[in-house]
Amino acid sequence: MLRENIADLSKFVQPDRVRKEVYTDPAVFELEMERIHERVWIYCGHESQVRNPGAYYTVQIGRQPMFMVRGTDGKVSVLYNRCPHRGAMICADRHGNTGEFFRCSYHAWTFQHDGTLRNIPMMESGYAGTRWGRDNPDCNIKRAARVESYRGFVFASLAQDGPGLAEFLGAARIAFDDMCDRAPAGEVEVVPNCFRVIQNSNWKIFLENQLDALHPSVTHQSTGRAARDVEVQIEKRTGKAPLSYHMLSAFSTVTIDKWDNFQTINYPYGHCILTGYMGLRPQDPDTLEYERVLAKAYGEKRKEEILTTDIHHVLLYPGLSVQSPLQQLRAVRPLGVDKTLTEIWHFRLKGAPEPIYRRALAYYNLVNSPATLINADDLENFWKCHQGLSSDGGDWVSFHRHFGSDVEKGGAVESAPGKGTSEAPMRNQMKAWAQFMSEER
Ligand code: FES
Ligand SMILES: [Fe+2]
């Protein structure tokens, strides 16, 4: 029914432009949930969110309410948040600890941490002779078809088949390597809790913005200039401006031609890396102490390799934007064709000195939190784009910037030298989108 309603999708996506309906048609959205979000690997959360047996954390995958839970054996399962009896949600709280087992609040069916039925009140007398009973797998809470984790980051796929997680992530898994390697202990732990933002715009508009190197010096210019004014005043008064102001004022000094020196590397399945180091290696005592701890853990040579990893941002299609040098990520949860939830998570480098965490936290609050002007600048654009695309003012979205100049290299597509503001990441995302959407199973 749905499929017949949608015009031939191949006409919606061309290498250099995309039809507006891709962003605004509710039928397209439903098909996206079916063929993309409820099929490919979606980020659920970090293992440290469910540290102890019985700990659970709810998460939305496509249209499905799910939760991840730690078993007594230490294994993390991802289950549908639905009781097999009459359908009540098992976990109503966003997160918590269920103790030794789950107990449905409606009629007290109980389940093991992996979803297996444990008991039904008066099961023998109540269900004798029916098809319902311990041996019927339908009496268990349904599990995600596949669950895998990479360096502590848990993903689930609701489809039985498809590439494994490592193959799906491909070279873009460097997002997690870069984040974890920067920790002297080689791993990170989540900072509870995350920020949640609901945007009144399509989920793809957010993702396209993540590696859009063209927009920061325009969109965030006013914020950068305001921060610069205050920075200068403080500097005059005290002789030294705090780093936090510099984090914001940088948006007014890095102009488009400088962003062109960055590069995007685009991979299969829509993933992409934006290179460019953020100058987070000042020579202050805190950084020097961190470098000393890191060298002790890894040796001098490896420490240098880790600290010079040239990554600004990694996009893992279709739902994750990772800023590994600052230990943060944003998970995208589409709620409707014009409504998108983003979860903004922050992580702590295990074994790193406290001031390094404080600095990353300051950036998290200043640049990516709902309170910051930077985020507000972006959100306004997203909303404006969705409004404009819903109008009859035009049929196409343009991704022509530096189209034709991208360089194919070893299975990836790179923006050409000096053309870092190429719209190659958007073209790559839509190429993957069209591929996913055409796969009927
Ligand atoms: S709905 Fe869960 S026990 Fe009845
Ligand atoms: Fe932005």
PDB file of C-alpha atoms and ligand atoms in Angstrom, residues 83-90 104-111 121, ligand 1:
ATOM      1  CA  CYS A  83       5.320  -7.510  27.245  1.00  0.00           C
ATOM      2  CA  PRO A  84       4.389 -10.658  25.296  1.00  0.00           C
ATOM      3  CA  HIS A  85       1.147 -10.936  27.279  1.00  0.00           C
ATOM      4  CA  ARG A  86      -1.038  -7.964  26.449  1.00  0.00           C
ATOM      5  CA  GLY A  87       1.618  -5.619  25.192  1.00  0.00           C
ATOM      6  CA  ALA A  88       2.419  -3.321  28.122  1.00  0.00           C
ATOM      7  CA  MET A  89       5.806  -1.633  28.115  1.00  0.00           C
ATOM      8  CA  ILE A  90       8.200  -3.452  30.413  1.00  0.00           C
ATOM      9  CA  CYS A 104       5.495  -6.588  34.126  1.00  0.00           C
ATOM     10  CA  SER A 105       3.424  -4.118  36.129  1.00  0.00           C
ATOM     11  CA  TYR A 106       0.145  -5.256  34.561  1.00  0.00           C
ATOM     12  CA  HIS A 107      -0.255  -8.990  35.414  1.00  0.00           C
ATOM     13  CA  ALA A 108       3.116  -9.848  36.962  1.00  0.00           C
ATOM     14  CA  TRP A 109       4.651 -11.977  34.232  1.00  0.00           C
ATOM     15  CA  THR A 110       8.356 -12.130  34.984  1.00  0.00           C
ATOM     16  CA  PHE A 111      11.341 -12.347  32.643  1.00  0.00           C
ATOM     17  CA  PRO A 121       1.329 -16.336  37.922  1.00  0.00           C
TER      18      PRO A 121
HETATM   19  S1  FES B   1       0.630  -7.181  29.889  1.00  0.00           S
HETATM   20 FE1  FES B   1       2.409  -7.832  30.890  1.00  0.00          FE
HETATM   21  S2  FES B   1       1.758  -9.328  32.259  1.00  0.00           S
HETATM   22 FE2  FES B   1      -0.031  -8.734  31.242  1.00  0.00          FE
END
